[in-house]
Coordinates of C-alpha atoms and ligand atoms in Angstrom, one line a residue:
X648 CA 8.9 9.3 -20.3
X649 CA 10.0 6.2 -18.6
X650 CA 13.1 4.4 -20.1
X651 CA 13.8 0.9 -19.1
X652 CA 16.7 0.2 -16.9
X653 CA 17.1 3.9 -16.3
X654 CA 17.5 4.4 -12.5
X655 CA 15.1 6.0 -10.1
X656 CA 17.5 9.1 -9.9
X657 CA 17.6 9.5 -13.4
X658 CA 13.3 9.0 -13.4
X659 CA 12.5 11.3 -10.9
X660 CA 14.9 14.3 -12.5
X661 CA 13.1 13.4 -16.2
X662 CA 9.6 13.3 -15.1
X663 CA 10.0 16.2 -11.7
X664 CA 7.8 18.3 -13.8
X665 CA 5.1 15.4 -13.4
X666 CA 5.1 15.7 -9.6
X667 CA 2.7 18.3 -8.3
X668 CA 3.6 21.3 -7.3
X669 CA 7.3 20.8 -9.2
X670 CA 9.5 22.4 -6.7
X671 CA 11.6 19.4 -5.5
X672 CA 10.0 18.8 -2.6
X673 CA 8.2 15.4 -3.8
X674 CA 10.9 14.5 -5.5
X675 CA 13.1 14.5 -2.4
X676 CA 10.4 13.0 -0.3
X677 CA 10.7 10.1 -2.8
X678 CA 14.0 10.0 -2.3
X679 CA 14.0 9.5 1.1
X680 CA 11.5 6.7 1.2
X681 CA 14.2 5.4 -1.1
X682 CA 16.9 5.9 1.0
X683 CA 14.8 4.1 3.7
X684 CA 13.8 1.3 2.0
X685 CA 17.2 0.3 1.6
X686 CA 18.1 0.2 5.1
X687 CA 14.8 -1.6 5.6
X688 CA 15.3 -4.2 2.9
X689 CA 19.2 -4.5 4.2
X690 CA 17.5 -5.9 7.6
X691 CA 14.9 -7.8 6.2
X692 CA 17.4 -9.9 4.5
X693 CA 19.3 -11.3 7.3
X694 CA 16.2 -11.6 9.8
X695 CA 17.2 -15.0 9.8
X696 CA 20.7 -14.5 10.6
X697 CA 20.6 -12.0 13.6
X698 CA 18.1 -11.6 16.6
X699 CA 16.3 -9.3 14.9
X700 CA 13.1 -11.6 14.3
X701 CA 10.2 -12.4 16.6
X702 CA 8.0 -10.3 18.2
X703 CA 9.5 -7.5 20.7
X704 CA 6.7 -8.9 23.1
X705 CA 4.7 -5.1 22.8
X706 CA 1.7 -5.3 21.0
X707 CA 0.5 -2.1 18.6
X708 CA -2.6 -0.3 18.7
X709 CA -4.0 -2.6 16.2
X710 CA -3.3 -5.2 19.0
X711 CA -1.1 -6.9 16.9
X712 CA 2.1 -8.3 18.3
X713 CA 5.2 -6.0 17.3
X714 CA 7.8 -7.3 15.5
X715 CA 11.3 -6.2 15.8
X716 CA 11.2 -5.3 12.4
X717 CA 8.1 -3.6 12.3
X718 CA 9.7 -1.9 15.1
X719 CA 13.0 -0.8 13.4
X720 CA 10.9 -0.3 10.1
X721 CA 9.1 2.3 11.4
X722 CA 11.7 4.0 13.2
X723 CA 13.5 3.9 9.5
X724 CA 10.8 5.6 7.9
X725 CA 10.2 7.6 10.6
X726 CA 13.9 9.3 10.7
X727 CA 14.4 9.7 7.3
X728 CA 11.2 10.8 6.4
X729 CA 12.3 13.9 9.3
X730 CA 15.4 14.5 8.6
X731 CA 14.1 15.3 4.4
X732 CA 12.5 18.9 5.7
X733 CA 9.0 17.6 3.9
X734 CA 6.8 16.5 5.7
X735 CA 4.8 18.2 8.4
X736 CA 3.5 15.2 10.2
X737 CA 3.7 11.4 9.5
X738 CA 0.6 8.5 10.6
X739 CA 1.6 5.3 11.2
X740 CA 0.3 1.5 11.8
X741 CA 3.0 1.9 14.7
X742 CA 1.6 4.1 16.2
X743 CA -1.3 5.4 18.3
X744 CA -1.4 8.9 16.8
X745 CA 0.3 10.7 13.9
X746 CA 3.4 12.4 14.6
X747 CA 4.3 16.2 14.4
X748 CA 7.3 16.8 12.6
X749 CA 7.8 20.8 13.2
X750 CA 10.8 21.1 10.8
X751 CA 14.5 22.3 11.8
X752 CA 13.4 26.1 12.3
X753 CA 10.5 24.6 14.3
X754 CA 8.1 26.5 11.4
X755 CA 6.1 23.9 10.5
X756 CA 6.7 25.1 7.2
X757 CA 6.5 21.2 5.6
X758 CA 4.0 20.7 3.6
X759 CA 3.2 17.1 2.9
X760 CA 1.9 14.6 5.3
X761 CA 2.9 10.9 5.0
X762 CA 0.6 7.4 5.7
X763 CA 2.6 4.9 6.0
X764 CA 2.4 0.9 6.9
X765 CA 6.1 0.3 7.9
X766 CA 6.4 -3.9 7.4
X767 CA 2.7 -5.1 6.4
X768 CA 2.7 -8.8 6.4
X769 CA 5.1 -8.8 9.2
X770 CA 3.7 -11.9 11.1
X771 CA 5.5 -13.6 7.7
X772 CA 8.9 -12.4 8.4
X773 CA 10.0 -15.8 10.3
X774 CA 8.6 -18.0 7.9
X775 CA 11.0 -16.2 5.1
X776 CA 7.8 -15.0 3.0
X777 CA 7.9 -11.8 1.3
X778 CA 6.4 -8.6 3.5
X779 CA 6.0 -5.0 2.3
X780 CA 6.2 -1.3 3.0
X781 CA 3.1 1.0 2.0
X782 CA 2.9 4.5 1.9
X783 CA 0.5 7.6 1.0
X784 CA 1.7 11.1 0.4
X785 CA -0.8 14.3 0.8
X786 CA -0.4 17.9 0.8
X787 CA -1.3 19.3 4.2
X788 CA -4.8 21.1 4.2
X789 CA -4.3 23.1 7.3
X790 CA -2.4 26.6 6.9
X791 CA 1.2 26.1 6.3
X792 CA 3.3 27.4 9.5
X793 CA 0.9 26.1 11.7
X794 CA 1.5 22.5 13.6
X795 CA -0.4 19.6 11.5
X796 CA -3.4 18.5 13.0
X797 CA -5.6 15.1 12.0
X798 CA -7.9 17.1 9.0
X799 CA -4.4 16.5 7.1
X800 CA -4.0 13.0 7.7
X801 CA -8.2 11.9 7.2
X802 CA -8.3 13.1 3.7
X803 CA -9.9 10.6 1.1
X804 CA -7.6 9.0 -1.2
X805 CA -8.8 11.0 -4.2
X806 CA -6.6 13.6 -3.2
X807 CA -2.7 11.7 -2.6
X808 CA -0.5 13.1 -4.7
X809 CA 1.7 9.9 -4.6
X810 CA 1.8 6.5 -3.4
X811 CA 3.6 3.2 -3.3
X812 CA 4.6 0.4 -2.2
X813 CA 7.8 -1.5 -1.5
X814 CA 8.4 -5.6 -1.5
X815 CA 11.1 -7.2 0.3
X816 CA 10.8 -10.5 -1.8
X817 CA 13.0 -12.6 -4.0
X818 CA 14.3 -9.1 -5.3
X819 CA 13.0 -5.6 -3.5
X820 CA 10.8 -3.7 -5.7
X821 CA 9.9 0.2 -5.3
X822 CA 6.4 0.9 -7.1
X823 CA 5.3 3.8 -7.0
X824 CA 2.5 6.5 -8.5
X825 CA 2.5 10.3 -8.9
X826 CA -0.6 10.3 -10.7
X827 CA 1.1 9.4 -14.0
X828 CA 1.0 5.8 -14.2
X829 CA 2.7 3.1 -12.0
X830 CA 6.5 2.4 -12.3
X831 CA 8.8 -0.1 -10.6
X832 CA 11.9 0.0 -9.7
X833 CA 14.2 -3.1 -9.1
X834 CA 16.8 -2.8 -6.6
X835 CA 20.5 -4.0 -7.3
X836 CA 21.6 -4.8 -3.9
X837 CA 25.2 -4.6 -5.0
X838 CA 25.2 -1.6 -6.1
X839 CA 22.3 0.4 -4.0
X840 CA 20.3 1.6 -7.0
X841 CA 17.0 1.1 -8.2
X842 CA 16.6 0.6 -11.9
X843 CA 13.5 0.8 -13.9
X844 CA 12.3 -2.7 -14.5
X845 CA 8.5 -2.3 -14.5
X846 CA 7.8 0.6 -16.7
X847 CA 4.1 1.7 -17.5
X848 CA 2.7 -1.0 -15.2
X849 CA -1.1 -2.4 -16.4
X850 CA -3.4 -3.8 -14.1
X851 CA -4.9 -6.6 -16.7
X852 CA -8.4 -5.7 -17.0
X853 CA -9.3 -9.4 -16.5
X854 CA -7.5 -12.2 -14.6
X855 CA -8.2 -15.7 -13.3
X856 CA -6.4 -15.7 -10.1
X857 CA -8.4 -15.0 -6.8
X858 CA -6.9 -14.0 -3.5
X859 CA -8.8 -14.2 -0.3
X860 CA -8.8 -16.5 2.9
X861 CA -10.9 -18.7 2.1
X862 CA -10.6 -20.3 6.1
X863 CA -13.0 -17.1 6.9
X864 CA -15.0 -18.5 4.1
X865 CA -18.2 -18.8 6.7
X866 CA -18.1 -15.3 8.2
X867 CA -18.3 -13.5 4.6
X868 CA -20.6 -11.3 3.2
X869 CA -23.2 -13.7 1.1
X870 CA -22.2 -11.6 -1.8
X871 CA -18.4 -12.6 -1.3
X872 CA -19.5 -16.2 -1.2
X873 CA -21.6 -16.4 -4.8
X874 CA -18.1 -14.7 -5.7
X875 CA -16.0 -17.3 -5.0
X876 CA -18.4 -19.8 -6.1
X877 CA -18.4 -18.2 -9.6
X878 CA -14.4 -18.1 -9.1
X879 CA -14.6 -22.4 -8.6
X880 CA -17.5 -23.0 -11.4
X881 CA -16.3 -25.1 -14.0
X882 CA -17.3 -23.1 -16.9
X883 CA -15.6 -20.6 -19.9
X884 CA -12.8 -19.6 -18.2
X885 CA -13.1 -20.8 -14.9
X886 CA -12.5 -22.8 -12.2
X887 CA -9.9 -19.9 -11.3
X888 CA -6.7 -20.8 -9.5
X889 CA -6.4 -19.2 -6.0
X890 CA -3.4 -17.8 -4.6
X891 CA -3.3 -16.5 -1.4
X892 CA 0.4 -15.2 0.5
X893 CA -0.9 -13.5 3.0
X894 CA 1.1 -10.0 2.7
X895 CA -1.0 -7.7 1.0
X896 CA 1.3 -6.2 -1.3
X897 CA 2.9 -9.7 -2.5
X898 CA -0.9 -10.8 -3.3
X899 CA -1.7 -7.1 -5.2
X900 CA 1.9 -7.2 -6.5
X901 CA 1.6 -10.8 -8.5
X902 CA -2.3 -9.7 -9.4
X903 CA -1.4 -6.8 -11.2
X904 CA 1.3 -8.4 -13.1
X905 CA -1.0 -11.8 -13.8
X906 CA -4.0 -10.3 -13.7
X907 CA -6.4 -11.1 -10.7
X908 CA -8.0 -10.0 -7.3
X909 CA -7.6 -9.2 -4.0
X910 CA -10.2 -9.7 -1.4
X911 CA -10.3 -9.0 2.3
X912 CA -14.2 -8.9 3.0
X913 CA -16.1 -8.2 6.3
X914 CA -15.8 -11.2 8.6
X915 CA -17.4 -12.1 12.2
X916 CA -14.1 -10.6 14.1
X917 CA -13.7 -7.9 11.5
X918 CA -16.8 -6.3 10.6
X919 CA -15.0 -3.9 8.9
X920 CA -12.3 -6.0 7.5
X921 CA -9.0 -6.2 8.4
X922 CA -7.4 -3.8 6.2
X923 CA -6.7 -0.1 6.6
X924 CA -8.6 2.8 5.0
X925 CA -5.5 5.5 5.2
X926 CA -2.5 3.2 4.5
X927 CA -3.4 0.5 3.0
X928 CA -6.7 0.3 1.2
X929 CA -5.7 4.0 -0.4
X930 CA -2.5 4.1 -1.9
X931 CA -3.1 0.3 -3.3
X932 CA -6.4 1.6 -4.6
X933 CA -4.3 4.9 -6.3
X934 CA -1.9 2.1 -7.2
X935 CA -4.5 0.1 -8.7
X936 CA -6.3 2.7 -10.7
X937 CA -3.3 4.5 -12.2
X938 CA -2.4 0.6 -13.6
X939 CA -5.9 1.0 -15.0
X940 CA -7.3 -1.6 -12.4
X941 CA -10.4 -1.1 -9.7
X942 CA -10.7 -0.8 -5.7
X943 CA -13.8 -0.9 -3.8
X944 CA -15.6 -2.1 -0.7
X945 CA -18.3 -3.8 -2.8
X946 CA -20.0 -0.6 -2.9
X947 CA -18.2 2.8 -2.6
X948 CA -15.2 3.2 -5.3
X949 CA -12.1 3.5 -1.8
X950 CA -10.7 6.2 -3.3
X951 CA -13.9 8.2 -2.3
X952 CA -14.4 7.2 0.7
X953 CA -13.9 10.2 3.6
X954 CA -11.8 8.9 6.4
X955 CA -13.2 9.0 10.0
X956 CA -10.2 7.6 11.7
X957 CA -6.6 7.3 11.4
X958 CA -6.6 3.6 12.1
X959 CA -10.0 2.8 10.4
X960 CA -10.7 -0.5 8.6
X961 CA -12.4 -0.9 5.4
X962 CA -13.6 -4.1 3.2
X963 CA -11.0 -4.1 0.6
X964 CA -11.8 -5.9 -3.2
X965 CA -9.0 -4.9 -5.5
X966 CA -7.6 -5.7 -8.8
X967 CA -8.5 -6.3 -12.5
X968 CA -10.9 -4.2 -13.3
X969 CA -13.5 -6.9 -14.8
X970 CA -13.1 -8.9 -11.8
X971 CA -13.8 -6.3 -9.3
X972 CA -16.7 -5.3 -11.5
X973 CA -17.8 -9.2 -10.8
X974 CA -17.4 -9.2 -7.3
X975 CA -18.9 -6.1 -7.0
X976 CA -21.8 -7.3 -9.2
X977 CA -22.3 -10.2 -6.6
X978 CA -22.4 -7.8 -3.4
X979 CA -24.9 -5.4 -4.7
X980 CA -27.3 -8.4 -5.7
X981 CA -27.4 -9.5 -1.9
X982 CA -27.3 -6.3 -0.5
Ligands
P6P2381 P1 -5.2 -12.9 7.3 C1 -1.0 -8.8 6.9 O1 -1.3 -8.9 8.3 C2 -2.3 -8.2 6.3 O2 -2.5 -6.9 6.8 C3 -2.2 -8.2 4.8 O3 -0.9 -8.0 4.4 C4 -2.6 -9.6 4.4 O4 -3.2 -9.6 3.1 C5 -3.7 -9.9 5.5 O5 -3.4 -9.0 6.6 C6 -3.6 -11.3 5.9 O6 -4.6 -11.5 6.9 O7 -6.3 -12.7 8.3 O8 -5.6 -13.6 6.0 O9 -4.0 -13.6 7.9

């Protein structure tokens, strides 16, 4: 049961017989994203102060220029993650392919994979606007013992076993999802803990916010466009106000607290959207369902979707459940 201000510590020892396969393991895996985010958020907060801003002039396999923080991110997750005895193998936006983590008795004996997007939003960092971690747990489907191979890292999202998110914004928040419902966790920066502020979180099942960039207004989906017409219509509830931050977990973050939705359709340079299926679209879509909201492409619940890829890119529409509906409503009629 989830008692406000209680910290994460306290949470994960109350509710360890919540996470699957109760032998500590996810618990401790939690606690090392944790630990990470910490070190992450302690950087984040004085990019401005030190030359640790600005790209590292690399670009990633996404083709995006590389941040230093996305760069030190990642290696963050990356080590602690290791060093936890966990996982057997960890993807990331980072990097080209997933990474084999064999264990400290080299016997691959680990037996959860992670997903993770290390700083999503990044290209925000030196404009001071809020950015985000995202991660999705698995068990590994390949025999235990054996080195992890890419079957455990394309599973669909219907089978994470946890799943989260963390914001670096005008506080750092840790939300996070077992399966049981969403809780967040508010960090006190003096003292390094996380406390329960955000118990029980509830995706509003209706909203009248609307989050898209509306500058690729011309290359979307006709279905997408009636949508945001409907959102502008003067009539009931509407015109809608629309917010858009550009950092996907700031945008799904506010929605789920106001109530709204998220859209990042199919455009003329991204046919497939922008967004990642595996560490992205999924554990905001577990996120999102577990606080009662929806996630979908306009067609195919995410969650359901079977991966093809490691760095495959979806359509993403997420958020209150009515709205989603909505949007989803308008796709299929143009389809
Ligand atoms: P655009 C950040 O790069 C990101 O992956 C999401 O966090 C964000 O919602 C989206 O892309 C912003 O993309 O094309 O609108 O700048």
């Amino acid at each position: 049961m989830a008692r406000k201000n209680q910290t994460l510590g306290e949470f994960i020892i109350e509710n360890q017989a919540e996470f699957p396969y109760a032998n500590g393991e996810l618990s401790r895996l939690i606690n090392s994203i944790r630990l990470a985010a910490k070190m992450v958020n302690h950087e984040v907060n004085k990019a401005g102060l030190v030359d640790i801003t600005g790209a590292v002039g690399e670009v990633n396999v996404q083709g995006e220029d590389q941040q230093k923080l996305d760069v030190l991110a990642n290696e963050t997750f990356i080590k602690t993650l290791t060093n936890r005895e966990i996982v057997c193998g960890i993807a990331s936006e980072e990097n080209d392919d997933f990474i084999t983590i064999t264990g400290q008795k080299n016997d691959n004996k680990n037996k959860y994979v992670v997903l993770i997007d290390p700083l999503d939003g990044s290209s925000n960092i030196d404009v001071n606007v809020s950015v985000g971690t995202i991660f999705s747990v698995y068990r590994r489907v390949t025999p235990v013992g054996t080195p992890v191979t890419i079957d455990d890292f394309l599973q669909p999202g219907n089978l994470q076993v946890a799943a989260g998110y963390i914001i670096y914004g005008t506080s750092t928040m840790l939300v996070f999802t077992t399966g049981h419902g969403v809780n967040g966790f508010t960090l006190n920066p003096a003292l390094g803990t996380y406390y329960l502020s955000h118990p029980n979180m509830q995706f509003p099942v209706d909203g009248n916010i609307y989050s898209v960039n509306e500058g690729n207004y011309v290359h979307f989906p006709q279905g997408i466009k009636n949508y945001i017409k409907y959102c502008q219509e003067e009539k009931d509830d509407r015109p809608y106000t629309s917010r858009y931050i550009g950092s996907l977990v700031s945008d799904i973050h506010r929605n789920m607290i106001k109530g709204g939705i998220y859209m990042y359709p199919s455009t003329a340079k991204s046919p497939n959207g922008k967004l990642r299926l595996l560490y992205e679209c999924n554990p905001v879509a577990f996120i999102a369902e577990q606080a009662g909201g929806k996630a979908s492409d306009g067609y195919r619940r995410i969650m359901d979707i079977k991966p093809e890829e490691l760095h495959q890119r979806i359509p993403f529409i997420c958020g209150s459940k009515n709205m989603v509906e909505k949007a989803e409503y308008f796709m299929q009629e143009n389809q």
